Short mmCIF file of C-alpha atoms in Angstrom, two decimals:
data_model
loop_
_atom_site.label_atom_id
_atom_site.label_comp_id
_atom_site.label_asym_id
_atom_site.label_seq_id
_atom_site.Cartn_x
_atom_site.Cartn_y
_atom_site.Cartn_z
CA UNK A 665 139.89 -67.95 70.71
CA UNK A 666 137.01 -67.05 72.97
CA UNK A 667 134.58 -64.43 71.76
CA UNK A 668 132.67 -64.18 75.03
CA UNK A 669 132.77 -61.61 77.87
CA UNK A 670 135.95 -63.08 79.36
CA UNK A 671 137.86 -62.10 76.22
CA UNK A 672 136.68 -58.50 76.08
CA UNK A 673 139.77 -57.04 77.75
CA UNK A 674 142.22 -59.26 75.93
CA UNK A 675 144.99 -57.62 73.93
CA UNK A 676 146.35 -59.50 70.93
CA UNK A 677 149.88 -58.87 69.74
CA UNK A 678 150.84 -59.19 66.06
CA UNK A 679 147.50 -60.40 64.77
CA UNK A 680 147.80 -61.02 61.00
CA UNK A 681 145.33 -58.92 59.02
CA UNK A 682 143.52 -59.56 55.76
CA UNK A 683 142.29 -56.26 54.21
CA UNK A 684 139.27 -56.95 51.98
CA UNK A 685 136.68 -55.08 49.95
CA UNK A 686 134.00 -56.48 52.22
CA UNK A 687 132.88 -56.22 55.83
CA UNK A 688 132.81 -59.31 58.02
CA UNK A 689 130.27 -59.26 60.85
CA UNK A 690 130.36 -61.28 64.07
CA UNK A 691 128.53 -64.54 63.44
CA UNK A 692 128.86 -64.18 59.68
CA UNK A 693 130.43 -66.55 57.16
CA UNK A 694 133.07 -65.65 54.59
CA UNK A 695 134.46 -67.83 51.78
CA UNK A 696 137.89 -66.79 50.51
CA UNK A 697 140.14 -67.84 47.64
CA UNK A 698 143.76 -67.46 48.75
CA UNK A 699 146.54 -67.29 46.17
CA UNK A 700 148.85 -64.40 47.13
CA UNK A 701 152.12 -65.50 48.69
CA UNK A 702 151.72 -63.07 51.60
CA UNK A 703 148.47 -64.78 52.62
CA UNK A 704 149.18 -68.43 51.76
CA UNK A 705 151.76 -68.77 54.53
CA UNK A 706 149.65 -66.76 57.00
CA UNK A 707 146.51 -68.83 56.40
CA UNK A 708 148.47 -72.07 56.57
CA UNK A 709 149.95 -71.09 59.93
CA UNK A 710 146.62 -69.92 61.35
CA UNK A 711 144.89 -73.11 60.25
CA UNK A 712 147.59 -75.33 61.73
CA UNK A 713 147.56 -73.46 65.04
CA UNK A 714 143.79 -73.06 65.21
CA UNK A 715 144.36 -69.32 65.54
CA UNK A 716 142.23 -66.51 64.09
CA UNK A 717 143.27 -63.74 61.74
CA UNK A 718 141.73 -60.30 61.42
CA UNK A 719 139.49 -59.13 58.57
CA UNK A 720 139.51 -55.36 58.01
CA UNK A 721 137.71 -53.36 55.35
CA UNK A 722 139.80 -51.52 52.78
CA UNK A 723 139.43 -47.75 52.62
CA UNK A 724 142.05 -47.42 49.86
CA UNK A 725 143.71 -49.85 47.50
CA UNK A 726 142.72 -53.31 46.28
CA UNK A 727 142.71 -56.80 47.75
CA UNK A 728 145.53 -57.92 45.45
CA UNK A 729 148.84 -56.12 45.88
CA UNK A 730 149.68 -54.19 42.71
CA UNK A 731 152.70 -52.29 41.44
CA UNK A 732 152.09 -48.56 41.03
CA UNK A 733 154.07 -46.88 38.21
CA UNK A 734 153.33 -43.53 39.87
CA UNK A 735 154.66 -44.58 43.25
CA UNK A 736 157.19 -42.09 44.71
CA UNK A 737 160.85 -43.06 44.54
CA UNK A 738 162.30 -44.64 47.64
CA UNK A 739 159.16 -46.62 48.45
CA UNK A 740 158.36 -50.25 47.79
CA UNK A 741 156.77 -49.47 44.41
CA UNK A 742 153.36 -50.85 45.32
CA UNK A 743 150.03 -49.03 45.33
CA UNK A 744 148.98 -47.57 48.65
CA UNK A 745 146.84 -49.80 50.83
CA UNK A 746 144.82 -48.53 53.79
CA UNK A 747 142.00 -49.95 55.90
CA UNK A 748 139.55 -49.14 58.68
CA UNK A 749 140.83 -49.76 62.22
CA UNK A 750 137.80 -51.72 63.44
CA UNK A 751 137.64 -55.27 62.14
CA UNK A 752 136.48 -58.75 63.11
CA UNK A 753 138.38 -61.89 64.07
CA UNK A 754 137.94 -64.70 61.56
CA UNK A 755 138.21 -68.37 62.46
CA UNK A 756 139.01 -70.84 59.67
CA UNK A 757 136.28 -73.51 59.67
CA UNK A 758 137.38 -75.36 56.52
CA UNK A 759 140.39 -75.32 54.22
CA UNK A 760 140.87 -77.05 50.88
CA UNK A 761 143.91 -77.14 48.56
CA UNK A 762 142.54 -77.77 45.06
CA UNK A 763 145.96 -77.11 43.50
CA UNK A 764 149.43 -75.90 44.50
CA UNK A 765 149.45 -72.24 45.50
CA UNK A 766 145.68 -72.07 46.10
CA UNK A 767 143.61 -72.38 49.26
CA UNK A 768 139.84 -72.31 49.40
CA UNK A 769 138.77 -71.44 52.92
CA UNK A 770 135.55 -70.73 54.78
CA UNK A 771 135.68 -68.53 57.86
CA UNK A 772 133.33 -67.45 60.59
CA UNK A 773 133.34 -63.99 62.12
CA UNK A 774 133.98 -63.90 65.87
CA UNK A 775 134.57 -60.73 67.87
CA UNK A 776 135.23 -57.16 66.81
CA UNK A 777 138.58 -55.53 67.49
CA UNK A 778 140.25 -52.15 67.24
CA UNK A 779 143.74 -51.82 65.75
CA UNK A 780 146.03 -49.97 68.17
CA UNK A 781 149.26 -50.36 66.20
CA UNK A 782 149.98 -51.84 62.79
CA UNK A 783 153.02 -52.82 60.76
CA UNK A 784 153.44 -53.96 57.18
CA UNK A 785 156.08 -56.65 56.81
CA UNK A 786 158.52 -56.64 53.85
CA UNK A 787 156.47 -59.13 51.81
CA UNK A 788 153.32 -57.04 52.25
CA UNK A 789 151.49 -58.78 55.10
CA UNK A 790 149.94 -56.48 57.68
CA UNK A 791 150.20 -57.41 61.36
CA UNK A 792 148.71 -55.45 64.23
CA UNK A 793 148.29 -55.09 67.96
CA UNK A 794 144.56 -55.04 68.66
CA UNK A 795 142.15 -54.71 71.54
CA UNK A 796 138.98 -56.77 71.47
CA UNK A 797 135.75 -54.80 71.61
CA UNK A 798 132.77 -55.90 73.74
CA UNK A 799 130.42 -58.33 72.07
CA UNK A 800 126.84 -57.17 71.47
CA UNK A 801 124.72 -57.43 74.60
CA UNK A 802 121.78 -59.70 73.69
CA UNK A 803 118.72 -57.51 73.16
CA UNK A 804 115.26 -58.65 72.06
CA UNK A 805 113.91 -57.40 68.75
CA UNK A 806 111.35 -54.68 69.61
CA UNK A 807 107.76 -55.29 68.53
CA UNK A 808 107.88 -52.36 66.12
CA UNK A 809 110.84 -53.99 64.33
CA UNK A 810 109.52 -57.57 64.37
CA UNK A 811 108.95 -57.36 60.60
CA UNK A 812 112.73 -57.01 60.11
CA UNK A 813 113.26 -60.42 61.72
CA UNK A 814 110.36 -62.12 59.93
CA UNK A 815 111.55 -60.63 56.64
CA UNK A 816 114.97 -62.19 57.21
CA UNK A 817 113.34 -65.56 57.84
CA UNK A 818 111.53 -65.25 54.49
CA UNK A 819 114.83 -64.48 52.77
CA UNK A 820 116.34 -67.65 54.22
CA UNK A 821 113.36 -69.73 53.09
CA UNK A 822 113.65 -68.30 49.57
CA UNK A 823 117.35 -69.14 49.50
CA UNK A 824 116.61 -72.70 50.58
CA UNK A 825 114.06 -73.09 47.81
CA UNK A 826 116.46 -71.76 45.18
CA UNK A 827 119.42 -73.83 46.39
CA UNK A 828 118.03 -77.18 47.53
CA UNK A 829 120.60 -79.48 49.06
CA UNK A 830 123.08 -76.66 49.65
CA UNK A 831 122.09 -75.74 53.19
CA UNK A 832 125.69 -75.52 54.40
CA UNK A 833 126.56 -73.03 51.64
CA UNK A 834 123.84 -70.49 52.42
CA UNK A 835 124.95 -67.08 53.77
CA UNK A 836 122.77 -67.48 56.89
CA UNK A 837 123.80 -70.44 59.03
CA UNK A 838 122.57 -71.90 62.32
CA UNK A 839 122.33 -71.35 65.18
CA UNK A 840 119.58 -68.86 64.33
CA UNK A 841 118.80 -66.05 66.74
CA UNK A 842 115.64 -64.54 65.24
CA UNK A 843 114.78 -62.70 68.45
CA UNK A 844 118.21 -61.11 68.98
CA UNK A 845 118.48 -57.56 67.59
CA UNK A 846 122.22 -57.62 66.94
CA UNK A 847 122.19 -60.99 65.17
CA UNK A 848 119.26 -60.01 62.93
CA UNK A 849 120.88 -56.66 62.10
CA UNK A 850 124.20 -58.31 61.23
CA UNK A 851 122.63 -60.86 58.91
CA UNK A 852 120.71 -58.16 57.03
CA UNK A 853 123.89 -56.05 56.76
CA UNK A 854 125.60 -58.96 55.02
CA UNK A 855 122.79 -59.31 52.49
CA UNK A 856 121.75 -55.78 51.53
CA UNK A 857 123.39 -54.04 48.54
CA UNK A 858 124.76 -51.13 50.57
CA UNK A 859 128.05 -49.20 50.15
CA UNK A 860 131.06 -50.68 51.89
CA UNK A 861 131.54 -47.56 54.03
CA UNK A 862 127.96 -47.81 55.33
CA UNK A 863 128.34 -51.47 56.23
CA UNK A 864 131.57 -50.62 58.05
CA UNK A 865 129.82 -47.92 60.10
CA UNK A 866 127.00 -50.30 61.00
CA UNK A 867 129.42 -53.03 62.06
CA UNK A 868 131.35 -50.55 64.22
CA UNK A 869 128.25 -49.45 66.15
CA UNK A 870 128.27 -50.61 69.76
CA UNK A 871 124.47 -50.41 70.14
CA UNK A 872 122.73 -53.42 68.49
CA UNK A 873 119.27 -51.84 68.77
CA UNK A 874 120.44 -48.72 66.97
CA UNK A 875 122.05 -50.93 64.31
CA UNK A 876 118.74 -52.73 63.80
CA UNK A 877 116.82 -49.45 63.56
CA UNK A 878 119.23 -48.17 60.92
CA UNK A 879 118.94 -51.45 59.02
CA UNK A 880 115.14 -51.10 59.05
CA UNK A 881 115.47 -47.57 57.62
CA UNK A 882 117.85 -48.87 54.96
CA UNK A 883 115.47 -51.65 53.95
CA UNK A 884 112.67 -49.10 53.59
CA UNK A 885 114.84 -46.83 51.44
CA UNK A 886 115.85 -49.75 49.23
CA UNK A 887 112.23 -50.87 48.92
CA UNK A 888 113.03 -54.32 50.26
CA UNK A 889 110.34 -56.47 51.87
CA UNK A 890 110.59 -56.67 55.62
#
């Protein structure tokens, strides 16, 4: 699956979705522990085909499907599940099967998409028609925000010192784009302790420079070194 300009107008039919209580950003890394039946088959198929799935952020409900004793009669009996329409394609980079009925996967975020139509299948899996959104246009980090990029570099160095020998498990992975506003903003968004709804709004922004400015404001409010 290309995540470059040639794929911007592509429409994907019946993309399987994985609603999570997290926000995946383009270029980010996401480890997942898969044990629900509705996702085991989906992940297995995606991995075999080399196809992506979609990660969307939950706005209601939980990651694990649960029965709801207060559910109205005539429904499926499960708690309501809803999610934001803008998500990110995830490509499976590694998959392990430590035991039957369990996958441990590591995914990389590719391109953003917008859900145009969605359907929940009988066993609970969401599938959707989506349109890919334009990738961030590369934009240099402005001089007045250079400290945001250098602060991120210090965070990575601190992580390396605390986890020697675990370079491939760190949340920030190469290739590094310290001078690209969108990349720097995305990596900070993954690290800061901000509400899920705020991270979703930042990910959905089309302007990478504005995203970086808002991240700088957030770091100042949180009192984090940048």
